[in-house]
Amino acid sequence: MSVQERKERERARRERLILATARELAEEQGWDAVTTRRLAERIEYSQPVLYSHFRGKREIIGAVALVGAAEMAALLRAAARAADGPRARVTALARAYLDFAEHNPAVYDAMFQLDGGLAFAHEDTPEPLKDAFASLLESLGEVAGDGVHPALFTEVFWAALHGLATLTRAGRLPPEESERRAELLVDRLAIV
């Protein structure tokens, strides 16, 4: 292994450590607790080392969002693959999405609530975000219905899921009805 390869691997390892630590701190205490000083203390590197990877908190949030989008896409695809038939796939997809939002609140916020400097629905949208949308489209496109553009239907269904996730997390909807809401969404919006 060349010196350059070793340096690149070390840099990638540091970057993963920074992101994992930021995510851990955000999940424990919220994104307000994530500062470069706190991250530097936790990972035992200087702040300039952090700045050599990320220009600031906004870029860290964006990087956590991209990692989260890749994780969510994998979970959604796995849930859909494990289900038999279009209706079961959509139900599994809805539950997996809502579970991801519930169990990864800081990551979900980085993906959809906070400014991570990421473009959505543009040509320059990063691949992990496009792939997360594609993981929804793969199952939802088949139930869009005649005359309905699959991507448009996916956007509407996603918006409904996001609304359920966000309102439940904010305490605006009682959590004990989460399962029933997901079923109702599938029953009424994705009739198969």
Short mmCIF file of N, CA, C and O in Angstrom, two decimals, residues 93-154:
data_model
loop_
_atom_site.label_atom_id
_atom_site.label_comp_id
_atom_site.label_asym_id
_atom_site.label_seq_id
_atom_site.Cartn_x
_atom_site.Cartn_y
_atom_site.Cartn_z
N LEU A 93 -43.61 -0.97 2.99
CA LEU A 93 -42.86 0.25 2.71
C LEU A 93 -43.27 1.37 3.66
O LEU A 93 -42.41 2.04 4.24
N ALA A 94 -44.57 1.56 3.85
CA ALA A 94 -45.07 2.61 4.74
C ALA A 94 -44.60 2.37 6.17
O ALA A 94 -44.11 3.28 6.84
N ARG A 95 -44.71 1.14 6.62
CA ARG A 95 -44.28 0.83 7.99
C ARG A 95 -42.78 1.03 8.16
O ARG A 95 -42.31 1.56 9.17
N ALA A 96 -42.01 0.59 7.18
CA ALA A 96 -40.55 0.73 7.25
C ALA A 96 -40.16 2.21 7.28
O ALA A 96 -39.26 2.61 8.03
N TYR A 97 -40.81 3.01 6.47
CA TYR A 97 -40.53 4.45 6.45
C TYR A 97 -40.81 5.08 7.81
O TYR A 97 -39.99 5.81 8.36
N LEU A 98 -42.00 4.81 8.34
CA LEU A 98 -42.38 5.39 9.63
C LEU A 98 -41.50 4.87 10.76
O LEU A 98 -41.14 5.63 11.67
N ASP A 99 -41.10 3.62 10.71
CA ASP A 99 -40.18 3.06 11.71
C ASP A 99 -38.83 3.75 11.63
O ASP A 99 -38.23 4.07 12.66
N PHE A 100 -38.33 3.97 10.41
CA PHE A 100 -37.05 4.66 10.26
C PHE A 100 -37.11 6.05 10.89
O PHE A 100 -36.22 6.44 11.64
N ALA A 101 -38.18 6.79 10.60
CA ALA A 101 -38.32 8.14 11.15
C ALA A 101 -38.40 8.11 12.67
O ALA A 101 -37.79 8.94 13.35
N GLU A 102 -39.10 7.12 13.22
CA GLU A 102 -39.25 7.02 14.67
C GLU A 102 -37.95 6.64 15.36
O GLU A 102 -37.61 7.20 16.41
N HIS A 103 -37.21 5.71 14.79
CA HIS A 103 -36.01 5.19 15.44
C HIS A 103 -34.73 5.97 15.13
O HIS A 103 -33.70 5.73 15.76
N ASN A 104 -34.79 6.88 14.18
CA ASN A 104 -33.63 7.69 13.79
C ASN A 104 -34.03 9.17 13.70
O ASN A 104 -33.87 9.78 12.64
N PRO A 105 -34.54 9.74 14.77
CA PRO A 105 -35.08 11.10 14.66
C PRO A 105 -34.07 12.16 14.23
O PRO A 105 -34.40 13.03 13.44
N ALA A 106 -32.85 12.09 14.72
CA ALA A 106 -31.85 13.10 14.33
C ALA A 106 -31.46 12.95 12.87
O ALA A 106 -31.29 13.94 12.16
N VAL A 107 -31.34 11.72 12.40
CA VAL A 107 -31.02 11.49 11.00
C VAL A 107 -32.18 11.95 10.12
O VAL A 107 -31.98 12.60 9.09
N TYR A 108 -33.39 11.62 10.54
CA TYR A 108 -34.57 12.04 9.79
C TYR A 108 -34.63 13.57 9.70
O TYR A 108 -34.91 14.13 8.64
N ASP A 109 -34.33 14.23 10.81
CA ASP A 109 -34.29 15.70 10.79
C ASP A 109 -33.21 16.20 9.84
O ASP A 109 -33.43 17.17 9.11
N ALA A 110 -32.05 15.57 9.86
CA ALA A 110 -30.98 15.98 8.94
C ALA A 110 -31.43 15.81 7.49
O ALA A 110 -31.11 16.64 6.64
N MET A 111 -32.18 14.76 7.23
CA MET A 111 -32.63 14.50 5.86
C MET A 111 -33.70 15.48 5.39
O MET A 111 -33.67 15.92 4.25
N PHE A 112 -34.65 15.81 6.29
CA PHE A 112 -35.84 16.51 5.82
C PHE A 112 -36.21 17.79 6.54
O PHE A 112 -37.07 18.52 6.07
N GLN A 113 -35.60 18.07 7.68
CA GLN A 113 -36.02 19.25 8.44
C GLN A 113 -34.93 20.33 8.49
O GLN A 113 -35.26 21.50 8.58
N LEU A 114 -33.69 19.93 8.50
CA LEU A 114 -32.59 20.87 8.70
C LEU A 114 -31.93 21.23 7.37
O LEU A 114 -32.01 20.49 6.40
N ASP A 115 -31.24 22.35 7.39
CA ASP A 115 -30.51 22.79 6.19
C ASP A 115 -29.13 22.13 6.17
O ASP A 115 -28.24 22.53 6.89
N GLY A 116 -29.03 21.12 5.32
CA GLY A 116 -27.74 20.46 5.12
C GLY A 116 -27.09 20.87 3.81
O GLY A 116 -26.11 20.26 3.38
N GLY A 117 -27.66 21.89 3.17
CA GLY A 117 -27.09 22.37 1.92
C GLY A 117 -27.33 21.45 0.74
O GLY A 117 -26.63 21.54 -0.27
N LEU A 118 -28.31 20.56 0.85
CA LEU A 118 -28.57 19.59 -0.22
C LEU A 118 -29.74 20.03 -1.09
O LEU A 118 -30.74 20.54 -0.58
N ALA A 119 -29.60 19.80 -2.36
CA ALA A 119 -30.67 20.12 -3.30
C ALA A 119 -31.60 18.92 -3.44
O ALA A 119 -31.15 17.78 -3.59
N PHE A 120 -32.88 19.16 -3.38
CA PHE A 120 -33.89 18.13 -3.60
C PHE A 120 -34.61 18.44 -4.91
O PHE A 120 -34.85 19.60 -5.23
N ALA A 121 -34.95 17.41 -5.64
CA ALA A 121 -35.75 17.53 -6.86
C ALA A 121 -35.11 18.45 -7.90
O ALA A 121 -35.78 19.19 -8.58
N HIS A 122 -33.78 18.38 -8.00
CA HIS A 122 -33.03 19.14 -8.99
C HIS A 122 -32.06 18.21 -9.70
O HIS A 122 -31.82 17.09 -9.25
N GLU A 123 -31.49 18.71 -10.77
CA GLU A 123 -30.48 17.92 -11.48
C GLU A 123 -29.28 17.61 -10.60
O GLU A 123 -28.68 16.55 -10.72
N ASP A 124 -28.93 18.53 -9.71
CA ASP A 124 -27.75 18.33 -8.87
C ASP A 124 -28.08 17.68 -7.51
O ASP A 124 -27.27 17.71 -6.60
N THR A 125 -29.25 17.08 -7.41
CA THR A 125 -29.58 16.34 -6.20
C THR A 125 -28.59 15.19 -6.05
O THR A 125 -28.36 14.44 -6.99
N PRO A 126 -28.00 15.04 -4.87
CA PRO A 126 -27.04 13.95 -4.66
C PRO A 126 -27.67 12.57 -4.87
O PRO A 126 -28.85 12.36 -4.56
N GLU A 127 -26.89 11.64 -5.36
CA GLU A 127 -27.36 10.29 -5.67
C GLU A 127 -28.07 9.59 -4.51
O GLU A 127 -29.10 8.96 -4.73
N PRO A 128 -27.57 9.65 -3.27
CA PRO A 128 -28.29 8.96 -2.20
C PRO A 128 -29.72 9.46 -2.02
O PRO A 128 -30.62 8.68 -1.69
N LEU A 129 -29.96 10.75 -2.24
CA LEU A 129 -31.32 11.28 -2.13
C LEU A 129 -32.18 10.79 -3.30
O LEU A 129 -33.34 10.42 -3.12
N LYS A 130 -31.61 10.78 -4.49
CA LYS A 130 -32.33 10.25 -5.65
C LYS A 130 -32.67 8.78 -5.44
O LYS A 130 -33.76 8.31 -5.77
N ASP A 131 -31.72 8.04 -4.87
CA ASP A 131 -31.93 6.61 -4.65
C ASP A 131 -33.00 6.37 -3.59
O ASP A 131 -33.78 5.42 -3.69
N ALA A 132 -33.03 7.19 -2.57
CA ALA A 132 -34.07 7.05 -1.54
C ALA A 132 -35.45 7.25 -2.17
O ALA A 132 -36.39 6.49 -1.89
N PHE A 133 -35.57 8.25 -3.03
CA PHE A 133 -36.85 8.46 -3.72
C PHE A 133 -37.15 7.26 -4.63
O PHE A 133 -38.27 6.77 -4.68
N ALA A 134 -36.13 6.77 -5.32
CA ALA A 134 -36.31 5.61 -6.21
C ALA A 134 -36.78 4.39 -5.42
O ALA A 134 -37.59 3.59 -5.94
N SER A 135 -36.32 4.25 -4.18
CA SER A 135 -36.74 3.10 -3.38
C SER A 135 -38.23 3.17 -3.05
O SER A 135 -38.88 2.14 -2.87
N LEU A 136 -38.78 4.36 -2.99
CA LEU A 136 -40.22 4.52 -2.84
C LEU A 136 -40.94 4.28 -4.16
O LEU A 136 -41.93 3.54 -4.22
N LEU A 137 -40.41 4.87 -5.21
CA LEU A 137 -41.02 4.77 -6.53
C LEU A 137 -41.12 3.33 -7.03
O LEU A 137 -42.11 2.96 -7.68
N GLU A 138 -40.15 2.51 -6.71
CA GLU A 138 -40.15 1.12 -7.18
C GLU A 138 -41.39 0.37 -6.76
O GLU A 138 -41.92 -0.44 -7.52
N SER A 139 -41.87 0.61 -5.55
CA SER A 139 -43.08 -0.08 -5.09
C SER A 139 -44.34 0.73 -5.34
O SER A 139 -45.39 0.16 -5.64
N LEU A 140 -44.24 2.03 -5.21
CA LEU A 140 -45.44 2.86 -5.36
C LEU A 140 -45.83 3.07 -6.80
O LEU A 140 -47.02 3.25 -7.10
N GLY A 141 -44.87 3.03 -7.70
CA GLY A 141 -45.18 3.23 -9.11
C GLY A 141 -46.15 2.20 -9.65
O GLY A 141 -47.00 2.51 -10.49
N GLU A 142 -46.08 0.99 -9.12
CA GLU A 142 -46.96 -0.08 -9.62
C GLU A 142 -48.40 0.06 -9.13
O GLU A 142 -49.29 -0.62 -9.64
N VAL A 143 -48.65 0.94 -8.16
CA VAL A 143 -50.01 1.11 -7.66
C VAL A 143 -50.55 2.51 -7.94
O VAL A 143 -51.61 2.89 -7.42
N ALA A 144 -49.84 3.29 -8.75
CA ALA A 144 -50.25 4.67 -9.01
C ALA A 144 -51.62 4.77 -9.66
O ALA A 144 -52.36 5.71 -9.40
N GLY A 145 -51.96 3.81 -10.47
CA GLY A 145 -53.27 3.82 -11.12
C GLY A 145 -53.18 4.37 -12.53
O GLY A 145 -52.22 5.02 -12.92
N ASP A 146 -54.21 4.09 -13.28
CA ASP A 146 -54.27 4.53 -14.67
C ASP A 146 -54.31 6.05 -14.77
O ASP A 146 -55.04 6.71 -14.04
N GLY A 147 -53.50 6.58 -15.65
CA GLY A 147 -53.48 8.00 -15.90
C GLY A 147 -52.75 8.83 -14.85
O GLY A 147 -52.76 10.06 -14.94
N VAL A 148 -52.16 8.18 -13.87
CA VAL A 148 -51.43 8.91 -12.82
C VAL A 148 -49.94 8.66 -13.01
O VAL A 148 -49.51 7.51 -13.08
N HIS A 149 -49.20 9.73 -13.10
CA HIS A 149 -47.75 9.58 -13.27
C HIS A 149 -47.17 8.95 -12.01
O HIS A 149 -47.41 9.45 -10.90
N PRO A 150 -46.42 7.85 -12.14
CA PRO A 150 -45.88 7.16 -10.95
C PRO A 150 -45.05 8.05 -10.02
O PRO A 150 -45.17 7.94 -8.80
N ALA A 151 -44.23 8.95 -10.58
CA ALA A 151 -43.41 9.82 -9.72
C ALA A 151 -44.28 10.80 -8.95
O ALA A 151 -44.02 11.08 -7.78
N LEU A 152 -45.33 11.31 -9.59
CA LEU A 152 -46.24 12.24 -8.91
C LEU A 152 -46.97 11.52 -7.78
O LEU A 152 -47.10 12.06 -6.67
N PHE A 153 -47.46 10.32 -8.06
CA PHE A 153 -48.12 9.54 -7.01
C PHE A 153 -47.16 9.28 -5.85
O PHE A 153 -47.52 9.40 -4.69
N THR A 154 -45.91 8.95 -6.17
CA THR A 154 -44.91 8.68 -5.14
C THR A 154 -44.67 9.93 -4.30
O THR A 154 -44.55 9.84 -3.07
#
